[in-house]
XYZ file of C-alpha atoms in Angstrom:
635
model
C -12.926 -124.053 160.335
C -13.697 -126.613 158.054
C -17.464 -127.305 156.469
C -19.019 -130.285 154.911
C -21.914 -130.235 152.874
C -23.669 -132.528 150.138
C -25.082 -131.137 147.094
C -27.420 -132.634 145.114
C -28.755 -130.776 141.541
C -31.285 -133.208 140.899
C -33.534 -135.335 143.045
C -33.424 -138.191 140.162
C -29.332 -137.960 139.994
C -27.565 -140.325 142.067
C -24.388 -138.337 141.787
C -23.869 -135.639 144.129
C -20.620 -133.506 144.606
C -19.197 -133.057 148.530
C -18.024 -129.124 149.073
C -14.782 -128.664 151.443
C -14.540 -125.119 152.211
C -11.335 -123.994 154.040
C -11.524 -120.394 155.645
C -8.081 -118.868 155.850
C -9.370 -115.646 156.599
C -12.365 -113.780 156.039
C -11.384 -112.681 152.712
C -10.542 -115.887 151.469
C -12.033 -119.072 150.546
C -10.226 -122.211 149.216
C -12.531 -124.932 147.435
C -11.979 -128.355 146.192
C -14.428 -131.192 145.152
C -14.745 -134.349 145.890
C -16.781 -136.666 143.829
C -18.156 -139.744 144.769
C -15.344 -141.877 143.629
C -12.349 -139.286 144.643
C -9.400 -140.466 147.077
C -9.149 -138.741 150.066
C -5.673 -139.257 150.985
C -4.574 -137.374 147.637
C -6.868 -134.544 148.864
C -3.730 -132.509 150.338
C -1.580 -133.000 147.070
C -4.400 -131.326 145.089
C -5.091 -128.491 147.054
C -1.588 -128.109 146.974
C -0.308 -124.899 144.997
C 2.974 -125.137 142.879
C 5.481 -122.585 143.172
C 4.004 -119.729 140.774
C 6.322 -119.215 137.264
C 5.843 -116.223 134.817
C 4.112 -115.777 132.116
C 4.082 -113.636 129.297
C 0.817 -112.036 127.331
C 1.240 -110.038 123.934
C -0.657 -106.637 123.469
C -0.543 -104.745 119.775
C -0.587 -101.151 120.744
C -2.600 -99.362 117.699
C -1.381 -95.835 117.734
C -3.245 -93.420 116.171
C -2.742 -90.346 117.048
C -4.176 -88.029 119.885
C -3.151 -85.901 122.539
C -1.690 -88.626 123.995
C 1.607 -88.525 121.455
C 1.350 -84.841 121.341
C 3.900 -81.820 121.267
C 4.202 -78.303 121.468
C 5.280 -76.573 118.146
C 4.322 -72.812 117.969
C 2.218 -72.897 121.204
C -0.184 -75.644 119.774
C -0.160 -79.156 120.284
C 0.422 -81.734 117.002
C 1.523 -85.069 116.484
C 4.764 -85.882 116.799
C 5.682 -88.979 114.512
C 8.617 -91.769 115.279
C 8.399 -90.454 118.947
C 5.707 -91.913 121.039
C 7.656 -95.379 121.656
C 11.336 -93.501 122.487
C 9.637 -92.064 125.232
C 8.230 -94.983 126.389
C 11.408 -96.572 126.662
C 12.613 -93.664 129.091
C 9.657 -94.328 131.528
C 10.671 -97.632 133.529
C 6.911 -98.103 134.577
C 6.066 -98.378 131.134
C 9.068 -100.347 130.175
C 11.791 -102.657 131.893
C 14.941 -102.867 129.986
C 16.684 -105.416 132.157
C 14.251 -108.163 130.966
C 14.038 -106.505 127.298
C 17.127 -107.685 126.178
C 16.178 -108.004 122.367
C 13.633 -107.381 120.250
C 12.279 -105.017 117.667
C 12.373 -101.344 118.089
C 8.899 -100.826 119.031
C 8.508 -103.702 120.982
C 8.460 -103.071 125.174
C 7.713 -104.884 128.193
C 6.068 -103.758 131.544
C 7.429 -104.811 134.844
C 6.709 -108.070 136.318
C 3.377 -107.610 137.913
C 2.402 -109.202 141.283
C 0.828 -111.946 139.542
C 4.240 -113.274 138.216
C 3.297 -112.478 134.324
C 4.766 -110.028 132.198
C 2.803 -108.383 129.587
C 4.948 -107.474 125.951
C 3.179 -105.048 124.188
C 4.501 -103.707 120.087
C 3.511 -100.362 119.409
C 2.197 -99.908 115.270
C 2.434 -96.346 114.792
C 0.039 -94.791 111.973
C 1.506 -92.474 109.209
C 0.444 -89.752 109.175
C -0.696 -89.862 113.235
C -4.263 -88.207 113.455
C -5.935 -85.796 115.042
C -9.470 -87.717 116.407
C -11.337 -84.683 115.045
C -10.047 -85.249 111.514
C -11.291 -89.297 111.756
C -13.576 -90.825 109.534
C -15.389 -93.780 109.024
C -11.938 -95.077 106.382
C -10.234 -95.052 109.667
C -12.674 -97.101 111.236
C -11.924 -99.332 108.550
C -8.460 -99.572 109.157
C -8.161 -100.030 112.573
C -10.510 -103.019 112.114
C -8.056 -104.564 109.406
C -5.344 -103.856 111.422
C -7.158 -105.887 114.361
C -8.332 -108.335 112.420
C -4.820 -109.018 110.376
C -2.740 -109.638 113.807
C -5.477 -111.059 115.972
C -3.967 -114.413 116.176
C -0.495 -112.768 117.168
C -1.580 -110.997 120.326
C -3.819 -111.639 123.448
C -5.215 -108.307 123.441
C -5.299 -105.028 121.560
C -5.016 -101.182 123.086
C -5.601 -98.167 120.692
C -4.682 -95.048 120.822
C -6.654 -92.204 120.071
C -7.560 -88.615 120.781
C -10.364 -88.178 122.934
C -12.482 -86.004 120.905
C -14.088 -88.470 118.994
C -13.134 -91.818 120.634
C -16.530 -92.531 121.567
C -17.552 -92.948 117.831
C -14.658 -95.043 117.272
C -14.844 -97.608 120.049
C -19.139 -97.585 119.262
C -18.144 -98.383 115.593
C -15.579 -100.657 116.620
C -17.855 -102.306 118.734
C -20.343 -103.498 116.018
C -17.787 -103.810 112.936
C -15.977 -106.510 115.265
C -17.948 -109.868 114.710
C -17.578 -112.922 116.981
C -15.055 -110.823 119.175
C -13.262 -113.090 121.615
C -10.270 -111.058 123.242
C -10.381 -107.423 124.466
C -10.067 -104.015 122.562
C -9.372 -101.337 124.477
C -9.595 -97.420 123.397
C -7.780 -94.606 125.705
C -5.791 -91.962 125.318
C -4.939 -88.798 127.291
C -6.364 -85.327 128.584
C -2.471 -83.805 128.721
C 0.348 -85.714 126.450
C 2.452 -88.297 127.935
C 5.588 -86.017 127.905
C 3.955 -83.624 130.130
C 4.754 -83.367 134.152
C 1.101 -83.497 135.082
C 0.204 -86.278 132.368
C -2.806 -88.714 132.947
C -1.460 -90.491 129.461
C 0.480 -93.052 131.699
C -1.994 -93.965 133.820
C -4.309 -94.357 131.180
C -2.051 -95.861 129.198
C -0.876 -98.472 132.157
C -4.337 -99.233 132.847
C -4.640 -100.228 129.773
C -2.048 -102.061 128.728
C -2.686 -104.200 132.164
C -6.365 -105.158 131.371
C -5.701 -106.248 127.901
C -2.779 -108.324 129.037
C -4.500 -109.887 132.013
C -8.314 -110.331 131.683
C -10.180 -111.984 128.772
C -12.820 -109.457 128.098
C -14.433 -110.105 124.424
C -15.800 -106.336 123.995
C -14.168 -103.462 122.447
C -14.118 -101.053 125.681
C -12.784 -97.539 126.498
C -10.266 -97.213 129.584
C -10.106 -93.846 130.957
C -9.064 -92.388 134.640
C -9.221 -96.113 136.334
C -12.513 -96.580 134.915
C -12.989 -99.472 131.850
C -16.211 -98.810 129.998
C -18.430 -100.353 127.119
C -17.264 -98.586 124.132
C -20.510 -97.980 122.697
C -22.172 -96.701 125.788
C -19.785 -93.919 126.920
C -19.560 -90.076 125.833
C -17.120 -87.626 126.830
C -18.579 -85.304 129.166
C -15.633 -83.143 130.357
C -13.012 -81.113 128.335
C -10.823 -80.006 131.174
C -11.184 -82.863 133.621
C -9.175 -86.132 133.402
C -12.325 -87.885 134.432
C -13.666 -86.782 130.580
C -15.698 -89.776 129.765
C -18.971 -90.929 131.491
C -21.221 -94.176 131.003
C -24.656 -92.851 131.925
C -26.621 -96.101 132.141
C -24.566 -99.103 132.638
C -21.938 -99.151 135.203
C -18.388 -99.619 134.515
C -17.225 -102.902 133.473
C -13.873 -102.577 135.537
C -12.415 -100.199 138.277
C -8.517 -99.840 138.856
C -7.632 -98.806 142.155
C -5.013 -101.026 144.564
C -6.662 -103.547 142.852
C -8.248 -104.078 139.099
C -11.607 -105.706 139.799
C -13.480 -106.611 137.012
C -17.473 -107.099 137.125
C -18.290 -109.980 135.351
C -21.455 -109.857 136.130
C -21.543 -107.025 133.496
C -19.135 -108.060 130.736
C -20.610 -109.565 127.817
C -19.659 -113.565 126.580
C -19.322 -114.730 123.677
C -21.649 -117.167 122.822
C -21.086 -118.158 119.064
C -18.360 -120.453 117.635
C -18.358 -118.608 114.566
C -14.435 -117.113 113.734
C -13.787 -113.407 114.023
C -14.143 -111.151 112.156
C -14.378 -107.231 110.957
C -17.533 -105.870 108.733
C -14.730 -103.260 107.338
C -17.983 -101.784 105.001
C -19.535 -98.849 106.720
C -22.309 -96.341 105.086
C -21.711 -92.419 105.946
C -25.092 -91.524 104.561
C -26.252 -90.920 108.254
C -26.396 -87.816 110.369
C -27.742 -86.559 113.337
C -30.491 -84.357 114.175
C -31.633 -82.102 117.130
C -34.466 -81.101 118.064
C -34.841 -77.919 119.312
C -38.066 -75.320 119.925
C -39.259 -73.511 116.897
C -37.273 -75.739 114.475
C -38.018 -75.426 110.579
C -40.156 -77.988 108.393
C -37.702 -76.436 105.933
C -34.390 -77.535 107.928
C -35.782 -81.253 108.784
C -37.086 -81.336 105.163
C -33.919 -80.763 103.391
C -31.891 -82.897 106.554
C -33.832 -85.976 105.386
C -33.170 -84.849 101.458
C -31.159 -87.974 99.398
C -28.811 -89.564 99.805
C -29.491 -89.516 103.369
C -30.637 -93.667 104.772
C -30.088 -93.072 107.968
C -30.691 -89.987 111.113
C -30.338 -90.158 114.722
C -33.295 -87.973 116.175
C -32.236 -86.316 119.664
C -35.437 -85.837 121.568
C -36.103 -84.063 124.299
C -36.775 -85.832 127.815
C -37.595 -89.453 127.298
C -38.180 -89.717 123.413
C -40.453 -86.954 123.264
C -41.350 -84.250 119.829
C -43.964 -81.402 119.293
C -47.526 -83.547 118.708
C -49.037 -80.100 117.469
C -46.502 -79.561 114.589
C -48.092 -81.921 111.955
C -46.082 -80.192 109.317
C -42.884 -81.535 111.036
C -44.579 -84.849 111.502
C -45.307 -85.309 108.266
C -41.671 -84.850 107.033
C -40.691 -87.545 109.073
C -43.416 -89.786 107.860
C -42.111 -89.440 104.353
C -38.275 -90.079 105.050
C -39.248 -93.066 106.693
C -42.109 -94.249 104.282
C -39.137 -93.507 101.473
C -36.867 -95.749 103.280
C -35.084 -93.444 105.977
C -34.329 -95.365 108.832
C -34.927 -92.717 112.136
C -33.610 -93.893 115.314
C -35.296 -91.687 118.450
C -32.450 -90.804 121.108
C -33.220 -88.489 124.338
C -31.096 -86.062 124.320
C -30.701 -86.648 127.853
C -27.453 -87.569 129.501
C -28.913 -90.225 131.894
C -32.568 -92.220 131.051
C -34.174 -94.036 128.016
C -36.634 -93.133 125.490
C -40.088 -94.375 126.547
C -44.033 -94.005 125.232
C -45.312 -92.614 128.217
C -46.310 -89.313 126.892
C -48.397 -88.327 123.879
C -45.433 -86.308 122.301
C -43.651 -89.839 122.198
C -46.454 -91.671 120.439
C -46.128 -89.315 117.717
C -43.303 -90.617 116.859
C -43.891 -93.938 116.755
C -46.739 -93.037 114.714
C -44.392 -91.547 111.533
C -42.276 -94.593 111.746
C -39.037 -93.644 113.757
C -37.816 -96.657 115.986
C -37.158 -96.015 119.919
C -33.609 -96.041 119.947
C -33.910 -97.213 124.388
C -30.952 -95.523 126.576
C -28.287 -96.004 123.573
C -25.940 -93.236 123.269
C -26.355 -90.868 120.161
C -22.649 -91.884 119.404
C -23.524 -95.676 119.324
C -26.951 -94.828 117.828
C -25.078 -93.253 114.753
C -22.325 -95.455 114.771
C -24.416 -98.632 114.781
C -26.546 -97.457 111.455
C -23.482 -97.083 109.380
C -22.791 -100.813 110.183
C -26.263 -101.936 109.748
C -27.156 -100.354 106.486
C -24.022 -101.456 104.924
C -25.509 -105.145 105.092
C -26.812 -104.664 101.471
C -27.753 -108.495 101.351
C -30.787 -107.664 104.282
C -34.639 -105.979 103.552
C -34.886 -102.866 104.973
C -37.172 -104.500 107.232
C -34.551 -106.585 108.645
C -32.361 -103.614 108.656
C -35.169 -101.805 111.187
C -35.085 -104.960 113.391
C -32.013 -104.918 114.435
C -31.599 -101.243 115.093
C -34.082 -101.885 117.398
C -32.331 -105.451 119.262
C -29.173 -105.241 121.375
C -26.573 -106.306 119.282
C -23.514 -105.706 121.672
C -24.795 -104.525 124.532
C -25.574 -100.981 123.283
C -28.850 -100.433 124.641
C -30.697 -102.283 127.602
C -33.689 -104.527 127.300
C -36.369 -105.668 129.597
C -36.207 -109.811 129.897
C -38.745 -111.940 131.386
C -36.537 -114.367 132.441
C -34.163 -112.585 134.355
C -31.473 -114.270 136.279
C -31.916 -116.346 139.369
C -30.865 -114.571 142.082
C -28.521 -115.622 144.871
C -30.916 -115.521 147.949
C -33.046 -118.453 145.857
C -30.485 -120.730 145.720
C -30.915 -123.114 148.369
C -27.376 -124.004 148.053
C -25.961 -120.997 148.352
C -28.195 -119.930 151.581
C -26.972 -123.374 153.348
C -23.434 -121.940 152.932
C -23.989 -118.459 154.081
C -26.091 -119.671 156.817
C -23.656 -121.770 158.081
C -20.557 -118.965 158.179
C -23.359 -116.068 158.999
C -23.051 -114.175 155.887
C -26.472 -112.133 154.569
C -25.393 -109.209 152.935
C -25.293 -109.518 148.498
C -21.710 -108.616 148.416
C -20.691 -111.710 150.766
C -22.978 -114.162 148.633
C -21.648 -113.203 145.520
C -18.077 -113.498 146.718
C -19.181 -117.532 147.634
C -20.819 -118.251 144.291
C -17.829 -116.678 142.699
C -15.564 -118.905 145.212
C -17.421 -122.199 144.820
C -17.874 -121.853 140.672
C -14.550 -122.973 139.888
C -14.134 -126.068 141.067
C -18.116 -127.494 140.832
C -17.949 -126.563 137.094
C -14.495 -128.002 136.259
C -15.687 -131.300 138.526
C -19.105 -131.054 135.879
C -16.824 -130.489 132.742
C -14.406 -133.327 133.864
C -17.404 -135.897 134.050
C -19.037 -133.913 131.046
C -22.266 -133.001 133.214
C -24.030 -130.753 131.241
C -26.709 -130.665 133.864
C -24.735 -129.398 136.677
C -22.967 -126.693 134.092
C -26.970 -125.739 133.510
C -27.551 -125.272 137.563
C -24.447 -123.466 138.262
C -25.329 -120.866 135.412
C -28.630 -120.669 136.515
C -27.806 -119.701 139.768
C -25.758 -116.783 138.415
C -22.350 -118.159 137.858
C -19.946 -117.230 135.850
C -19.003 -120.126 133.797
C -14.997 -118.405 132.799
C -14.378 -118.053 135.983
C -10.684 -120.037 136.759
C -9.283 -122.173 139.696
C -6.216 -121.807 141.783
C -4.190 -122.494 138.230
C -6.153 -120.466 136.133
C -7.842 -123.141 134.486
C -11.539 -122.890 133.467
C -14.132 -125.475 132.887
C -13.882 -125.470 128.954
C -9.935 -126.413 129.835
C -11.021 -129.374 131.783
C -13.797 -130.332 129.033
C -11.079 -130.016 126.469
C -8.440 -132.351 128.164
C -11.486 -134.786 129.042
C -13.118 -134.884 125.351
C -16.030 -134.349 126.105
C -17.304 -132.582 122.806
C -21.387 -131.735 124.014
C -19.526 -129.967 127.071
C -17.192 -128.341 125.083
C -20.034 -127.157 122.835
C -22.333 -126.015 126.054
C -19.409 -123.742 127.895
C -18.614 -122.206 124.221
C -22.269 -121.454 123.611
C -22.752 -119.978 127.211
C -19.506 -117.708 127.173
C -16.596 -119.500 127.443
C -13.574 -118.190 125.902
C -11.035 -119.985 124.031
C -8.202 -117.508 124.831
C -8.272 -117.893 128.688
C -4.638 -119.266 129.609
C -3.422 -121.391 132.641
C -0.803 -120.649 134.630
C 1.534 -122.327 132.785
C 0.211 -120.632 129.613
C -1.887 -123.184 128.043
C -5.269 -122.786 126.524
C -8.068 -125.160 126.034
C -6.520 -125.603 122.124
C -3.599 -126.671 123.949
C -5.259 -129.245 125.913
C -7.238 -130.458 123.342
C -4.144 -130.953 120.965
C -1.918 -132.460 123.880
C -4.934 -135.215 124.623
C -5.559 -135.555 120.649
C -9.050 -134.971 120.967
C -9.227 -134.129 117.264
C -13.444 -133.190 117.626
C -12.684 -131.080 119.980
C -9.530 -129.059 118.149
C -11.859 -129.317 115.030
C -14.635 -127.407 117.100
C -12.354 -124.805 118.952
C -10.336 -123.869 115.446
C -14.672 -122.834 114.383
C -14.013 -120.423 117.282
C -10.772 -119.336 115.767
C -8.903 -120.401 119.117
C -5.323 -120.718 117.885
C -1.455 -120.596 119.793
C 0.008 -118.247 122.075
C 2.979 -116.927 121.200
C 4.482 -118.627 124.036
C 3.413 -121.564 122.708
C 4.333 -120.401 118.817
C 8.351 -120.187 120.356
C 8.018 -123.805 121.687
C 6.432 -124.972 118.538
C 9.656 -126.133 116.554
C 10.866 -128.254 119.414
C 7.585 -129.951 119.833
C 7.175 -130.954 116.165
C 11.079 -132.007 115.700
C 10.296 -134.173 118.380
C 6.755 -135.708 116.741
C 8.985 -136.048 113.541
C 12.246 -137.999 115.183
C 9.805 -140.657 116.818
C 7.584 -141.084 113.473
C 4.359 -139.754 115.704
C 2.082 -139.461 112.282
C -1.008 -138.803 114.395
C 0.918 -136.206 116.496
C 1.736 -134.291 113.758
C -1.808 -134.534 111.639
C -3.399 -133.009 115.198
C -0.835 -130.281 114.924
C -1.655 -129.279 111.694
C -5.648 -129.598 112.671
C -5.113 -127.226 115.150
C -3.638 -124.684 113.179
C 0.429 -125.392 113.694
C 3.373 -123.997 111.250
C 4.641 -127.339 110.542
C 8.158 -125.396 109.158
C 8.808 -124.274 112.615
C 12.532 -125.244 113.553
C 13.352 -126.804 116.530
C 16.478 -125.458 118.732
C 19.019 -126.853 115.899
C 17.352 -125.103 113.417
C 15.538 -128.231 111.651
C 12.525 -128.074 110.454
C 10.274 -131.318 111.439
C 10.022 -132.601 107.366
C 14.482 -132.548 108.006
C 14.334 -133.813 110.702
C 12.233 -137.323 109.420
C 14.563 -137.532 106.596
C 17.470 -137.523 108.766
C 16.399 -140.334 110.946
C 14.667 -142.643 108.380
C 10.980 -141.579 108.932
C 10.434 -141.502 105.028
C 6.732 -141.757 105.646
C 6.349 -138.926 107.508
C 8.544 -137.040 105.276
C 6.134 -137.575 102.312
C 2.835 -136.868 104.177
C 4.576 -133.245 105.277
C 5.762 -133.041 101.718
C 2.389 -132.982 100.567
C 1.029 -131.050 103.420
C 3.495 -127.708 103.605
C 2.874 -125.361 101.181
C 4.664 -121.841 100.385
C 2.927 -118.842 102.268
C 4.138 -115.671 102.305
C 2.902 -112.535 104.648
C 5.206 -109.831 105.118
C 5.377 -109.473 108.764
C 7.168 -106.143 109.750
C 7.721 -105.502 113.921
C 5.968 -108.178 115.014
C 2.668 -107.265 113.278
C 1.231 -107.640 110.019
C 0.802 -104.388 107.847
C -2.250 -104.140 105.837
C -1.537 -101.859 102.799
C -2.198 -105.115 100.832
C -5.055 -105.912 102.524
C -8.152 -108.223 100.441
C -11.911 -106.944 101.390
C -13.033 -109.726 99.117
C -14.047 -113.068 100.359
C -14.058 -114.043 104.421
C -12.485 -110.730 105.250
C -15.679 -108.782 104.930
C -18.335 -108.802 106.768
C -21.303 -111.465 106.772
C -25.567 -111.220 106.966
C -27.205 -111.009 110.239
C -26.127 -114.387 111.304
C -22.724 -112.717 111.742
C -23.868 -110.049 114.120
């Protein structure tokens, strides 16, 4: 069955964009547009799919320690250093050796996957491996480095880590990663991986498959098929495998036969700022429960210096005693001193609301409603905001109160529009019979890719506008895995370009054949557009990093000045050799191109990085300057 229909965003636009729908089955819908000006006859030879070729995606494995890697020695379980990635290369789920024919020691490779693309991953083992009990907010610290020193290296990062306290780490995480474009992912294990009746591999798996395949800009947690918001999980079971729980927002992922991600959910980025890690952290925080019959003596000297920061757990939704002024009043002076209180039910499921009398109270001496956040992102999230010593403690109360990375939930006005109120959408699904939410959301999702890469390719920032407001996902790719901002990019059109990256579009998303938008951009010479991408710290592949040489031998042989300049724009290693083993700069001099000789000349300088396994270490690491974190425009 075949449908036609016309739509039209505007009444004053003259320009309106024909659907063809094509139902294979009733699980599957094929789209392609047709603008006004498009040639039919060449409509079968772009619907037509090329034969599919592999791909490869780049994971850093942080471990640091956990059950996970454990081992027996004297009847209790303890790290076991230099192991972890020799028994990975036992397990061939976890590792193919037929296609890992080199490479470093701790580098591995899954098995092809049925979506043709092989995901490398390079395990960075800490020394000495931790127990998460023994953590502290210096690791948090380090991790971020460690993140932030390779992120142009990999397309995604997994960390390992024991369960025990992995819901402070991937809350910290969470707010000490900046402008995060490209998933984190925190798991780890119930029983250690070299168990018989292990959930490490699963988890691990799981893992290593979502980082690899989906661009997900949050630091989550991955545990028993389930991928969560770090910062709004807590682990609820010691003795089940199903340990961790999110208690008010759904999972942002479920693996079963298949991985399905809910976009819907996931949070985009919408900054071109670069990334980057607030590594400074203030432990002057703590937490405090209530409980009946508590002590003005024991919340006195809980609030005593050098304490800035406490985590009240309430009981039901936010609520204290209102007939204990003497406990009242002790609050009123840590906060009137400065002490920033942050009011948390101790609740598993709910939020903190002022519905009751015992929660005014509250509100009365000063403590901020801390919503449905987690005590663990509560905590968490005020040793990243009182390290910002450049903001006024006002500012400071502000934000503990806003939803920084989607910790807590708010109430908007101006909610989405939903899919029954698009007139578009109910012409479709009256036309193939389909009522029920699941079915609409499965056409919106169907018909996004190719009427917002027709908008980008004309640079119609209007019809980007509609499709968002009727829900759509603006990353969402076509048949070749291209989004929108990939079509923008190859187009030039900059004020698109700048609408998809303010409205979630990711600079890491790859094609098929590996390329991202930088790649376009650069291969067009749309230097704007590389210009505005490299502000969103988009950068190479590695795939594209091994082709690099070749490519710029190539610009050098045929004196292609401007080819190279873009190169370098975009971020290139203009010392890359080719397949001879030429640089570009040897290559020019050997063929005569004395001009661009001098220009790379005076372009290359010496850098020097000690690179050790395929990541960088970061004993040597600089907290001065760009590497630390920025004000509240940074957040």
């Amino acid at each position: 069955m075949t449908l036609f229909c016309t739509w039209t965003p505007s009444q004053n636009r003259s320009k309106s964009c024909t659907v063809i729908i094509i139902i294979l089955s009733s699980l599957t819908v094929i789209t392609g547009v047709i603008m006004a000006d498009y040639n039919l006859s060449s409509l079968g030879q772009d619907l037509q799919l090329t034969s599919p070729t592999t791909s490869e995606a780049h994971v850093l494995v942080i471990n640091t320690g956990g059950t996970i890697g454990m081992t027996l020695h004297d009847n209790v379980l303890a790290p076991k250093p230099n192991a972890f990635v020799q028994s990975l290369r036992k397990l061939p789920i976890l590792h193919d050796e037929s296609y890992a024919i080199c490479g470093s020691d701790n580098t591995l490779v899954l098995p092809m996957n049925k979506d043709n693309k092989r995901i490398i991953y390079t395990v960075m083992e800490y020394s000495p491996l931790l127990d998460s009990s023994n953590m502290t907010t210096d690791d948090w610290s380090q991790i971020g480095k460690d993140i932030e020193k390779n992120y142009q290296n990999f397309d995604g990062f997994v960390i390992l880590h024991g369960t025990d306290t992995m819901a402070y780490t991937a809350s910290a995480l969470s707010f000490m990663c900046e402008h995060l474009g490209k998933p984190i992912i925190l798991t780890g294990s119930q029983v250690p991986i070299y168990q018989v009746r292990t959930d490490g591999i699963d988890n691990l798996l799981g893992a290593l498959l979502i980082a690899g395949q989906f661009v997900i800009p949050e630091v989550c947690l991955y545990f028993h098929n389930k991928l969560y918001r770090g910062n709004r999980v807590t682990k609820v079971d010691n003795r089940s495998f199903n340990a961790f729980s999110s208690p008010n927002l759904a999972p942002l992922a479920n693996a079963a036969i298949d991985i399905t991600i809910n976009w819907d959910t996931v949070l985009r980025a919408n900054t071109t700022a670069k990334f980057q890690v607030s590594t400074e952290l203030n432990s002057n925080v703590g937490l405090l429960k209530l409980f009946p019959g508590i002590t003005t003596a024991t919340v006195r000297a809980f609030l005593q210096p050098p304490m800035q920061g406490v985590v009240l757990e309430t009981y039901g939704s936010g609520n204290a005693p209102d007939n204990r002024p003497d406990l009242l009043e002790e609050l009123k002076k840590a906060t009137d001193a400065g002490v920033i209180i942050i009011n948390c039910t101790q609740c598993l499921r709910g939020t903190v609301s002022m519905s009751y009398a015992t929660g005014k109270v509250l509100i009365d001496a000063g403590v901020i409603t801390g919503g449905d956040m987690t005590s663990e992102a509560a905590l968490s999230k005020l040793c990243y905001v009182l390290a910002k010593k450049e903001l006024s403690l006002d500012t400071k109360k502000k934000l503990m109160a806003q939803n920084l990375r989607g910790e807590l939930s708010l109430d908007f006005a101006d909610t989405k529009l939903c899919l029954s109120d698009s007139r578009f959408i109910q012409v479709i699904a009256q036309s193939l019979h389909i009522s029920c939410k699941e079915e609409l959301a499965a056409i919106r999702d169907a018909l996004t890719p190719p009427l917002a890469c027709a908008a980008a390719k004309i640079g119609d920032i209007e019809a980007l506008e509609a499709l968002k407001e009727m829900g759509s996902n603006l990353c969402l790719e076509d048949y070749d895995g291209r989004t929108p901002l990939h079509v923008a990019a190859c187009e030039g059109h900059l004020n698109a370009v700048n609408y998809l990256l303010s409205h979630g579009a990711t600079v890491y998303a790859k094609d098929r054949y590996g390329d991202t938008p930088l790649c376009n951009a650069v291969h067009y010479r749309h230097r704007d557009i590389v210009e505005l991408l490299r502000q969103t710290r988009a950068h190479f592949s590695q795939d594209r990093l091994e082709e690099l040489g070749r490519e710029l031998c190539s610009l050098a042989a045929s004196g292609d000045l401007e080819g190279l300049e873009i190169w370098s724009l975009a971020g290139a290693d203009l010392m890359k050799p080719g397949y001879t083993g030429q640089t570009a700069i040897e290559v020019a001099r050997a063929v005569g191109k004395h001009d661009v000789a001098d220009w790379l000349s005076k372009l290359l300088r010496n850098k020097s990085e000690t690179v050790v396994g395929g990541y960088y270490e970061c004993d040597e690491y600089d907290d001065n300057g760009d590497e630390s974190g920025g004000g509240m425009d940074d957040m």
